[in-house]
XYZ file of C-alpha atoms in Angstrom:
689
model
C -28.170 -13.106 -6.096
C -28.974 -16.598 -4.836
C -29.905 -15.196 -1.435
C -32.144 -12.531 -2.968
C -33.816 -15.141 -5.185
C -34.465 -17.297 -2.135
C -36.048 -14.348 -0.261
C -38.351 -13.710 -3.198
C -39.341 -17.353 -3.267
C -40.123 -17.439 0.431
C -41.459 -13.862 0.398
C -39.650 -13.082 3.625
C -40.226 -9.697 5.186
C -38.571 -7.314 7.611
C -40.761 -5.275 9.982
C -39.787 -2.120 11.854
C -42.016 -0.684 14.607
C -41.416 2.645 16.335
C -43.604 3.717 19.248
C -44.279 7.452 19.487
C -46.327 9.598 21.805
C -49.224 9.969 19.360
C -48.778 7.271 16.725
C -47.025 3.915 16.494
C -45.344 3.660 13.088
C -44.763 0.446 11.179
C -43.000 -0.439 7.958
C -42.822 -3.781 6.165
C -40.063 -4.392 3.629
C -40.138 -7.341 1.234
C -37.584 -8.098 -1.451
C -38.977 -7.204 -4.864
C -42.033 -5.401 -3.431
C -42.835 -1.794 -2.530
C -42.642 -0.910 1.150
C -45.824 -1.109 3.194
C -46.258 1.624 5.802
C -48.846 2.049 8.534
C -49.606 4.428 11.393
C -51.831 3.326 14.277
C -52.784 5.297 17.409
C -50.395 4.682 20.294
C -51.641 3.200 23.549
C -49.428 4.924 26.155
C -50.788 2.915 29.080
C -49.992 -0.365 27.300
C -47.485 0.243 24.441
C -47.396 -3.383 23.284
C -51.114 -3.241 22.489
C -50.555 -0.687 19.721
C -47.560 -2.699 18.464
C -49.605 -5.881 18.129
C -52.566 -4.003 16.598
C -50.237 -2.573 13.989
C -48.571 -5.908 13.251
C -51.953 -7.563 12.674
C -53.084 -4.806 10.315
C -49.760 -4.745 8.489
C -49.749 -8.478 7.855
C -53.371 -8.340 6.709
C -52.426 -5.707 4.134
C -49.323 -7.666 3.105
C -51.414 -10.801 2.666
C -48.495 -13.017 3.647
C -48.064 -15.793 6.140
C -47.043 -14.600 9.591
C -44.179 -17.052 9.672
C -42.480 -15.259 6.770
C -41.281 -12.419 9.054
C -37.477 -12.607 8.994
C -36.556 -9.592 11.131
C -38.531 -7.634 13.706
C -36.867 -4.444 14.955
C -38.439 -2.215 17.591
C -37.815 1.327 18.803
C -39.398 1.826 22.203
C -40.048 4.677 24.617
C -40.739 2.373 27.567
C -37.436 3.130 29.328
C -37.832 6.875 28.882
C -41.481 6.850 29.934
C -40.690 4.803 33.047
C -38.479 7.689 34.165
C -40.757 10.532 33.062
C -43.806 8.950 34.681
C -41.910 7.620 37.713
C -43.085 4.083 37.015
C -39.785 2.240 37.337
C -38.865 -0.469 39.806
C -38.497 -0.003 43.541
C -34.730 0.320 43.380
C -31.986 0.609 45.964
C -28.322 1.552 45.963
C -25.275 -0.130 47.518
C -22.168 2.039 47.890
C -18.795 2.049 49.602
C -19.011 3.072 53.264
C -19.174 6.852 53.489
C -20.536 7.396 49.978
C -24.264 6.656 50.298
C -25.249 10.269 49.704
C -23.372 10.836 46.430
C -26.672 10.448 44.560
C -28.282 13.214 46.605
C -25.334 15.621 46.836
C -24.736 15.694 43.077
C -22.740 18.530 41.527
C -22.648 22.233 42.287
C -23.928 22.964 38.764
C -27.462 24.391 38.685
C -29.563 24.915 35.552
C -31.780 27.628 37.098
C -29.277 29.795 38.927
C -31.568 32.812 39.221
C -34.460 31.015 40.891
C -35.126 32.407 44.377
C -36.084 28.965 45.663
C -33.823 26.270 44.272
C -35.247 22.804 43.842
C -33.053 19.673 44.126
C -31.628 18.676 40.751
C -30.528 15.166 41.632
C -32.647 12.044 40.926
C -33.161 11.038 44.555
C -36.373 9.225 43.575
C -34.189 6.452 42.145
C -33.023 5.526 45.648
C -34.325 7.624 48.570
C -32.291 7.725 51.771
C -33.803 4.588 53.313
C -32.934 2.658 50.148
C -29.261 3.699 50.069
C -26.987 1.418 52.073
C -23.235 1.039 52.532
C -20.852 -1.907 52.590
C -17.379 -2.092 54.088
C -14.713 -2.288 51.368
C -12.188 0.043 49.787
C -10.049 0.259 46.654
C -7.287 2.773 46.050
C -7.286 5.300 43.227
C -5.069 2.829 41.373
C -7.599 -0.007 41.780
C -5.636 -1.834 44.490
C -7.510 -3.474 47.368
C -7.057 -1.469 50.549
C -9.835 -3.201 52.504
C -11.448 -6.462 51.346
C -15.199 -6.673 50.884
C -16.900 -7.447 54.186
C -19.576 -9.939 53.159
C -21.325 -9.716 56.501
C -21.950 -6.008 55.881
C -23.091 -6.892 52.372
C -25.698 -9.363 53.558
C -26.943 -6.891 56.149
C -27.215 -4.226 53.436
C -29.238 -6.477 51.121
C -31.545 -7.527 53.975
C -32.130 -3.844 54.746
C -33.044 -3.145 51.114
C -35.362 -6.137 51.001
C -37.187 -4.862 54.081
C -37.779 -1.622 52.134
C -39.466 -3.534 49.303
C -36.619 -3.154 46.813
C -36.783 -5.331 43.680
C -33.731 -3.971 41.850
C -30.318 -2.939 43.196
C -27.676 -0.616 41.783
C -24.124 -1.265 42.969
C -21.614 1.584 42.737
C -18.399 1.053 44.701
C -15.492 3.473 44.790
C -12.943 3.028 41.959
C -14.700 -0.101 40.702
C -14.182 1.140 37.146
C -10.474 0.349 37.650
C -11.032 -2.973 39.415
C -14.517 -4.566 39.421
C -13.615 -7.453 41.736
C -15.732 -6.278 44.687
C -18.758 -5.342 42.588
C -18.727 -8.698 40.876
C -18.589 -10.457 44.221
C -21.576 -8.387 45.377
C -23.515 -9.645 42.363
C -22.493 -13.246 42.994
C -23.747 -13.103 46.575
C -27.044 -11.426 45.649
C -27.763 -13.780 42.754
C -27.012 -16.886 44.815
C -28.876 -15.860 47.985
C -31.504 -13.444 46.641
C -32.230 -14.667 43.091
C -35.402 -12.580 42.716
C -33.470 -9.310 42.924
C -32.258 -7.564 39.773
C -28.680 -6.223 39.936
C -26.886 -3.463 37.989
C -23.124 -2.965 38.441
C -21.487 0.376 37.699
C -18.441 -1.492 36.352
C -20.721 -2.962 33.662
C -23.012 0.009 33.050
C -20.485 2.865 33.091
C -16.880 1.918 33.919
C -15.566 5.484 33.999
C -14.476 7.994 36.624
C -16.690 10.676 38.271
C -18.682 9.165 41.083
C -21.894 11.150 40.732
C -22.363 10.510 37.018
C -21.481 6.824 37.398
C -23.877 6.461 40.321
C -26.722 8.183 38.476
C -26.509 6.094 35.307
C -26.218 2.846 37.305
C -29.243 3.813 39.400
C -31.214 4.569 36.222
C -30.204 1.171 34.853
C -31.518 -0.558 37.981
C -34.682 1.552 37.953
C -35.593 0.587 34.373
C -34.232 -2.967 34.118
C -37.282 -4.864 35.500
C -39.651 -2.695 33.434
C -37.759 -3.307 30.172
C -37.285 -6.984 30.939
C -41.015 -7.467 31.474
C -42.032 -5.359 28.475
C -39.662 -6.916 25.960
C -40.279 -10.396 27.349
C -44.053 -10.005 27.083
C -43.778 -8.510 23.587
C -41.580 -11.383 22.410
C -44.116 -13.838 23.839
C -47.029 -12.036 22.158
C -45.225 -12.047 18.812
C -44.375 -15.724 19.158
C -47.969 -16.591 20.081
C -49.113 -14.674 17.010
C -46.742 -16.744 14.888
C -43.900 -14.270 14.419
C -40.788 -16.365 14.992
C -38.279 -13.657 14.035
C -35.919 -12.649 16.857
C -36.880 -9.392 18.549
C -34.253 -6.677 18.130
C -34.326 -3.183 19.624
C -32.769 0.172 18.807
C -30.166 1.574 21.191
C -29.595 5.239 21.942
C -26.344 5.474 19.948
C -28.022 4.366 16.717
C -27.364 0.628 16.543
C -29.621 -2.346 17.189
C -29.129 -5.363 19.428
C -30.973 -8.498 20.441
C -33.673 -7.880 23.035
C -31.968 -10.267 25.452
C -28.780 -8.212 25.314
C -30.716 -4.963 25.623
C -32.420 -6.045 28.852
C -28.991 -6.480 30.435
C -28.169 -2.827 29.693
C -31.568 -1.102 29.533
C -30.189 2.366 30.195
C -28.852 2.251 26.633
C -32.394 2.313 25.265
C -33.147 5.911 26.242
C -34.173 7.968 23.179
C -34.026 4.946 20.884
C -36.882 6.265 18.710
C -35.231 9.607 17.879
C -31.974 7.767 17.141
C -33.787 5.603 14.584
C -35.162 8.715 12.887
C -31.656 10.119 12.479
C -30.442 6.817 10.988
C -33.362 6.856 8.542
C -32.653 10.480 7.632
C -29.006 9.654 7.042
C -29.959 6.866 4.628
C -32.342 9.195 2.760
C -29.554 11.740 2.389
C -27.134 9.146 1.057
C -29.728 7.947 -1.475
C -29.963 11.489 -2.858
C -26.218 12.122 -2.810
C -25.903 14.163 0.407
C -23.860 13.072 3.425
C -23.978 16.305 5.434
C -27.464 16.742 6.856
C -29.579 18.298 9.568
C -32.521 16.052 10.385
C -35.663 17.559 11.890
C -38.220 15.050 13.182
C -41.482 16.847 13.980
C -43.952 14.413 15.460
C -47.086 14.821 17.487
C -45.557 15.841 20.812
C -41.977 16.929 20.177
C -39.305 17.811 17.651
C -35.981 15.964 17.528
C -33.093 17.680 15.745
C -29.732 16.100 14.884
C -26.694 16.660 12.689
C -25.156 14.096 10.339
C -21.612 14.795 9.138
C -19.969 12.653 6.471
C -22.867 10.209 6.539
C -22.496 9.507 10.279
C -24.756 10.926 12.998
C -22.901 12.758 15.731
C -22.814 10.792 18.982
C -22.410 12.496 22.341
C -21.005 10.681 25.379
C -23.757 11.849 27.705
C -27.438 12.691 27.444
C -30.097 14.033 29.763
C -33.360 12.403 30.782
C -35.922 14.581 32.529
C -33.116 17.043 33.239
C -30.784 14.505 34.842
C -27.387 13.522 33.371
C -27.240 10.017 31.915
C -23.733 9.103 30.848
C -24.633 6.831 27.973
C -23.507 7.345 24.349
C -26.445 8.790 22.437
C -27.069 10.121 18.978
C -26.751 13.861 19.534
C -30.432 14.755 19.377
C -31.745 18.119 20.536
C -35.326 17.445 21.644
C -37.718 20.372 22.073
C -41.432 20.543 22.807
C -42.522 21.683 19.360
C -44.681 19.097 17.611
C -47.923 18.981 15.701
C -49.848 18.561 18.934
C -48.004 21.347 20.793
C -50.468 23.726 22.430
C -50.493 27.444 21.596
C -50.989 29.740 24.586
C -50.538 33.319 25.748
C -48.105 34.281 28.484
C -48.804 36.901 31.146
C -47.605 39.676 28.850
C -49.909 38.531 26.034
C -47.117 37.007 23.988
C -47.879 34.010 21.780
C -46.124 30.810 22.844
C -46.209 27.270 21.454
C -45.429 24.201 23.589
C -43.831 22.490 25.335
C -47.170 21.136 26.599
C -48.860 18.900 24.049
C -52.388 17.675 23.447
C -50.887 14.222 22.847
C -52.918 11.381 21.403
C -55.821 11.756 23.807
C -57.661 14.062 23.517
C -55.316 15.356 20.820
C -55.686 18.623 18.870
C -59.119 20.242 18.812
C -59.627 19.179 15.185
C -59.510 15.518 16.272
C -62.980 15.953 17.759
C -62.096 14.035 20.941
C -62.740 16.820 23.414
C -59.620 18.936 22.954
C -60.395 22.653 23.304
C -56.914 24.195 23.077
C -55.341 25.357 19.833
C -52.386 23.357 18.498
C -49.988 23.508 15.561
C -52.085 20.909 13.712
C -55.192 23.058 14.175
C -53.290 25.985 12.663
C -52.255 23.828 9.683
C -55.905 22.957 9.065
C -56.980 26.615 9.194
C -54.202 27.637 6.799
C -55.327 24.967 4.322
C -52.002 23.144 4.503
C -53.534 19.858 5.670
C -56.433 18.054 4.050
C -58.953 17.245 6.829
C -60.139 14.188 4.906
C -56.672 12.765 4.202
C -54.852 13.028 7.530
C -52.767 9.888 8.235
C -53.914 8.541 4.899
C -57.560 9.159 5.751
C -57.479 7.006 8.889
C -58.188 10.091 11.021
C -60.849 12.604 9.993
C -60.217 16.182 11.118
C -62.800 18.895 11.810
C -61.889 22.336 10.459
C -64.629 24.094 12.403
C -63.342 22.760 15.721
C -59.832 23.914 14.798
C -61.092 27.397 13.965
C -63.119 27.569 17.176
C -60.153 26.609 19.352
C -57.847 29.169 17.741
C -60.545 31.854 17.850
C -61.332 31.335 21.545
C -57.819 30.889 22.911
C -55.621 33.015 20.632
C -57.393 35.201 18.060
C -59.989 36.927 20.289
C -57.572 37.684 23.175
C -55.113 39.169 20.672
C -57.795 40.993 18.638
C -56.845 39.376 15.364
C -58.419 37.094 12.804
C -58.310 33.319 13.083
C -56.081 33.190 9.999
C -53.626 35.681 11.495
C -53.501 33.677 14.711
C -52.919 30.415 12.807
C -50.111 31.973 10.806
C -48.612 33.314 14.032
C -48.648 29.833 15.568
C -46.732 28.488 12.576
C -44.186 31.303 12.711
C -43.554 30.821 16.425
C -43.075 27.076 16.169
C -40.791 27.523 13.118
C -38.662 30.022 15.045
C -38.345 27.591 17.955
C -37.301 24.707 15.735
C -34.843 26.912 13.828
C -33.188 27.846 17.108
C -32.917 24.142 17.922
C -31.207 23.627 14.556
C -28.674 26.330 15.437
C -27.918 24.488 18.669
C -26.802 21.321 16.839
C -24.944 23.132 14.046
C -23.543 26.596 14.785
C -23.017 25.862 18.463
C -20.842 22.882 17.522
C -18.793 24.717 14.912
C -20.776 23.752 11.796
C -22.163 26.186 9.211
C -25.768 25.085 8.518
C -25.504 26.474 4.977
C -23.172 23.571 4.187
C -25.876 21.037 5.046
C -29.094 19.788 3.507
C -32.239 19.651 5.621
C -34.083 16.348 6.011
C -37.561 16.896 7.495
C -39.280 13.830 8.859
C -42.123 12.893 11.119
C -45.743 13.506 10.291
C -45.316 17.306 10.402
C -41.691 17.687 9.272
C -42.240 18.314 5.528
C -44.998 20.819 6.365
C -42.423 23.083 7.990
C -39.312 22.058 6.011
C -38.930 25.024 3.674
C -39.592 27.796 6.252
C -36.986 26.150 8.501
C -34.479 25.952 5.648
C -35.001 29.614 4.824
C -34.446 30.582 8.474
C -30.900 29.170 8.257
C -30.202 29.945 4.551
C -30.232 26.256 3.612
C -30.969 25.790 -0.097
C -31.650 22.027 -0.247
C -34.400 20.059 1.482
C -34.577 16.274 1.085
C -37.966 14.697 1.785
C -37.612 10.908 2.281
C -40.027 8.521 0.589
C -41.711 7.728 3.944
C -40.980 10.746 6.168
C -43.921 10.111 8.492
C -42.609 6.668 9.453
C -38.897 7.281 8.905
C -38.014 6.271 12.465
C -39.527 2.859 11.747
C -37.624 2.703 8.451
C -34.433 3.691 10.234
C -34.784 0.594 12.398
C -34.454 -1.613 9.331
C -31.338 0.103 7.972
C -29.537 0.507 11.310
C -26.482 -1.676 11.908
C -26.160 -4.232 14.654
C -23.835 -2.435 17.028
C -22.184 -2.993 20.396
C -20.017 -0.599 22.372
C -17.849 -1.239 25.414
C -15.775 1.358 27.249
C -13.473 1.473 30.242
C -11.762 4.127 32.318
C -8.101 4.639 31.403
C -6.850 7.670 33.359
C -3.442 8.563 31.962
C -1.589 11.645 30.763
C -1.290 11.384 26.991
C 2.445 12.098 26.877
C 3.196 9.311 29.369
C 0.736 6.702 28.087
C 2.206 3.359 27.059
C 1.198 2.152 23.619
C 1.394 -1.505 24.676
C -0.979 -0.845 27.593
C -3.305 0.984 25.212
C -3.278 -1.950 22.799
C -3.928 -4.445 25.594
C -6.991 -2.548 26.799
C -8.391 -2.265 23.283
C -7.840 -6.008 22.757
C -9.902 -6.699 25.879
C -12.642 -4.294 24.771
C -12.711 -5.943 21.335
C -13.126 -9.354 22.974
C -16.121 -8.101 24.950
C -17.712 -6.580 21.830
C -17.130 -9.792 19.902
C -18.870 -11.763 22.653
C -21.869 -9.424 22.440
C -21.938 -9.852 18.673
C -21.801 -13.641 19.038
C -24.813 -13.471 21.368
C -26.984 -11.908 18.669
C -29.926 -13.997 17.516
C -28.825 -13.802 13.877
C -25.522 -14.216 12.133
C -23.504 -11.049 11.733
C -20.946 -10.285 9.092
C -18.892 -7.416 7.680
C -18.042 -6.228 11.194
C -16.489 -2.773 11.318
C -14.283 -2.119 14.358
C -13.966 1.440 15.647
C -11.649 2.548 18.440
C -11.917 5.869 20.263
C -10.625 7.694 23.313
C -12.124 10.423 25.472
C -9.511 13.180 25.676
C -9.344 16.412 27.673
C -6.768 18.944 28.710
C -5.131 18.146 32.046
C -7.396 19.661 34.699
C -10.347 20.036 32.317
C -13.705 18.677 33.475
C -15.169 17.750 30.071
C -13.731 15.708 27.251
C -14.060 15.039 23.513
C -14.415 11.746 21.664
C -11.379 11.211 19.423
C -10.911 8.364 16.938
C -7.920 6.074 17.486
C -6.051 4.293 14.684
C -4.086 1.444 16.233
C -2.099 0.978 13.012
C -0.719 4.519 13.215
C 2.997 4.458 14.077
C 2.605 7.872 15.750
C -0.646 7.022 17.489
C -0.259 9.281 20.547
C 0.800 12.290 18.459
C -2.153 11.736 16.135
C -4.589 11.541 19.044
C -3.254 14.828 20.409
C -3.382 16.696 17.088
C -6.911 15.404 16.385
C -7.973 16.537 19.860
C -6.579 20.033 19.258
C -8.523 20.316 15.982
C -11.733 19.010 17.548
C -11.424 21.400 20.502
C -10.945 24.320 18.125
C -14.052 23.370 16.146
C -16.344 22.699 19.112
C -15.247 25.420 21.526
C -13.690 27.978 19.194
C -10.206 27.832 20.712
C -7.372 25.456 21.561
C -4.002 25.551 23.313
C -0.838 23.484 23.252
C -1.407 22.426 26.878
C -0.873 18.789 27.922
C -3.811 16.449 27.350
C -5.081 13.440 29.212
C -6.849 10.177 28.330
C -10.047 9.633 30.311
C -11.750 6.571 28.771
C -11.140 4.122 25.946
C -13.947 2.759 23.786
C -14.444 -0.013 21.239
C -17.425 -0.143 18.887
C -18.254 -3.128 16.682
C -20.753 -2.468 13.916
C -22.166 -5.037 11.490
C -24.286 -4.753 8.413
C -25.383 -7.393 5.928
C -29.179 -6.948 5.759
C -29.983 -8.090 2.228
C -33.212 -6.077 2.040
C -31.826 -2.770 3.359
C -32.258 -0.978 0.046
C -35.881 -0.829 -1.162
C -36.720 -1.257 -4.803
C -36.845 1.815 -7.000
C -40.057 3.812 -6.970
C -42.717 2.570 -9.388
C -45.238 5.421 -9.622
C -48.925 4.633 -9.775
C -50.340 5.402 -13.197
C -52.729 8.301 -13.290
C -52.873 12.062 -13.021
C -50.937 13.265 -9.939
C -53.213 16.318 -9.680
C -55.782 15.569 -6.973
C -57.457 18.968 -6.668
C -56.844 22.664 -6.195
C -57.182 24.227 -2.767
C -56.888 27.664 -1.184
C -53.854 27.926 1.076
C -52.672 30.831 3.209
C -48.939 31.478 3.014
C -49.130 35.048 4.278
C -51.763 37.419 5.590
C -53.978 38.671 2.806
C -52.509 36.291 0.226
C -54.706 33.217 0.206
C -54.066 31.525 -3.125
C -55.396 28.463 -4.918
C -52.661 25.940 -5.645
C -52.251 22.422 -7.024
C -52.577 19.510 -4.611
C -50.559 16.558 -5.932
C -50.494 12.856 -5.084
C -46.893 11.849 -4.446
C -47.575 8.217 -5.339
C -48.398 9.290 -8.909
C -45.386 11.533 -9.500
C -43.244 10.064 -12.288
C -39.504 9.714 -11.757
C -37.794 12.929 -12.801
C -40.910 15.054 -12.425
C -40.165 18.681 -11.538
C -42.798 20.675 -9.636
C -42.620 24.435 -9.282
C -43.946 25.984 -6.117
C -46.279 26.895 -4.694
C -47.843 23.439 -4.459
C -48.699 20.776 -1.922
C -47.672 17.139 -2.308
C -49.740 14.701 -0.254
C -49.050 11.134 0.803
C -50.463 8.830 3.445
C -47.918 9.613 6.163
C -47.206 13.324 5.649
C -47.751 16.464 3.576
C -44.953 18.344 1.788
C -45.542 22.076 1.398
C -43.657 23.572 -1.563
C -43.355 27.344 -1.277
C -42.972 29.901 -4.049
C -39.412 30.098 -5.325
C -38.748 26.413 -4.686
C -38.824 23.393 -6.997
C -39.248 19.703 -6.175
C -37.673 16.864 -8.175
C -38.775 13.231 -7.789
C -35.773 10.888 -7.704
C -35.757 7.245 -8.763
C -34.772 6.293 -5.214
C -38.059 7.788 -3.996
C -36.792 10.971 -2.349
C -38.081 14.425 -3.203
C -35.318 17.004 -3.482
C -36.512 20.559 -2.919
C -34.259 23.320 -4.240
C -34.426 27.053 -3.781
C -34.459 28.747 -7.164
């Protein structure tokens, strides 16, 4: 209570900023005050510009001194965009002699097996042939030194890379995940003799077996490291110059935050940090309304990110994909599809209606933005159907033009299909809903979960517009709309834990593994996590320690993440039985075959943010009824319904559909046969009657 009283006296605030493709979202949380939320247009060519514009506006609205900012947490797409736009560093690769082409050879797996002309599916752009060099050294498969590192060959290799204009080097030596001695010596030599070069070691980035995957993720780390270092460094300087003295923290892909300085050392862990924050925010909204099993659907301007939360914890997968390439970094299990509010509707060669994945983005944006866009989008369809208020989009900060929306749909969809504009708009909605529903099946049914056992949490600017149709597609009877769904990724940044994860390869058959060796490795991993926690810019407390192992059947090429309880007297038997159950759930079968340990992992997670939980909702006095408006839910059934202001809904209010509930950051569409209840915590719970 003393701490909370002190925060009220000083009026300290926490700020979360998430950069999206169309909008940059901000939230300001102050003890004893309602949250302040803001959406500003993103500036893709210079992301920090939108961040600073938003911070200035947010602090102006808050009316507080800049120096009162206590925490500043950022979710950024810079790492992802550097890959998608091929704007990373000029990077090179150092490998063991004979292994320079691992990056180009890749695996025999192909995603488009029926294509007549196969295109390469390996990220050679990270280090083309001239920028891949070899050094003389060799370790055995047990990590023993067979041939010492030849430093003369190393210096020649670095000189060759320098002559190619390389500014960042990835180092991936054979079996270094078992013994990093040679890789660490490579770094020592480069840093002492070539201090301007950035270095990424595979034994730091991904100390696990499988050469191709380890090489790829290390090369991605080297490719993005200078970009992230410059971006986060410049942003921290801009914030400091503006008077924000709070340490800069960033969201990682597995759903935890870390100090920016730590993040720049492992930038590959920042891929998909924005979607991860949205899942964390959705999880908190579910907990506030009494639900721990959730499917979150984040529909933004350019894409839709879908994830599953079981028992209050988002599922984390050991490997993700960026631009189609494998990136072996733990990530919140998000299924991203090109179905957002700005997704473009088009006709295929057979005259079928398609939506996405191409998006109108922020510039020019949907046709209704009036910025030159001429192609129909999902947002244009929402305007035509009467779902969105053209004068209250993004809280009125963006004025939409209904006539331009109608014209775009008429010219590109309705006339070619010989249907009315309204029919075409409804078709666009139905197609995008079907696509998102299929994405929901991918994260639930495909992984052994019945979606009917989960509540749906729609977020993003367009999520609550489509929430109920998506729920009905999968027979879900509960939809939870967070208090700030349009900026929930930014809110998720403020409630995310500080988290650090360290893993190491531990190849061993489970039935012959030694418990003492297992304990020793976990002790070392815990020490490394503790050091990362100590390096945080703020004190951490209430640290939760989680141990896990990657387990597979002997001879199996993929593995499952299994929790490890070091206090269990029958630890190896428990790991095996848990693996059997997990395999049955995920793949639909299991056997009693021998299993094998692949990697061991330690995760340290800390909470302790005194302002995590916002104050209870205090509705604005006044009539929540704003107007009545004609809305099209089905062809030939345009009806006039109530349009309500969410800020004025009293706690406990029950609204019967059909109705529309508007707020600055989103619009909730309540269909017939559904009711909405306003909770004290601020969430709206929609129930099917």
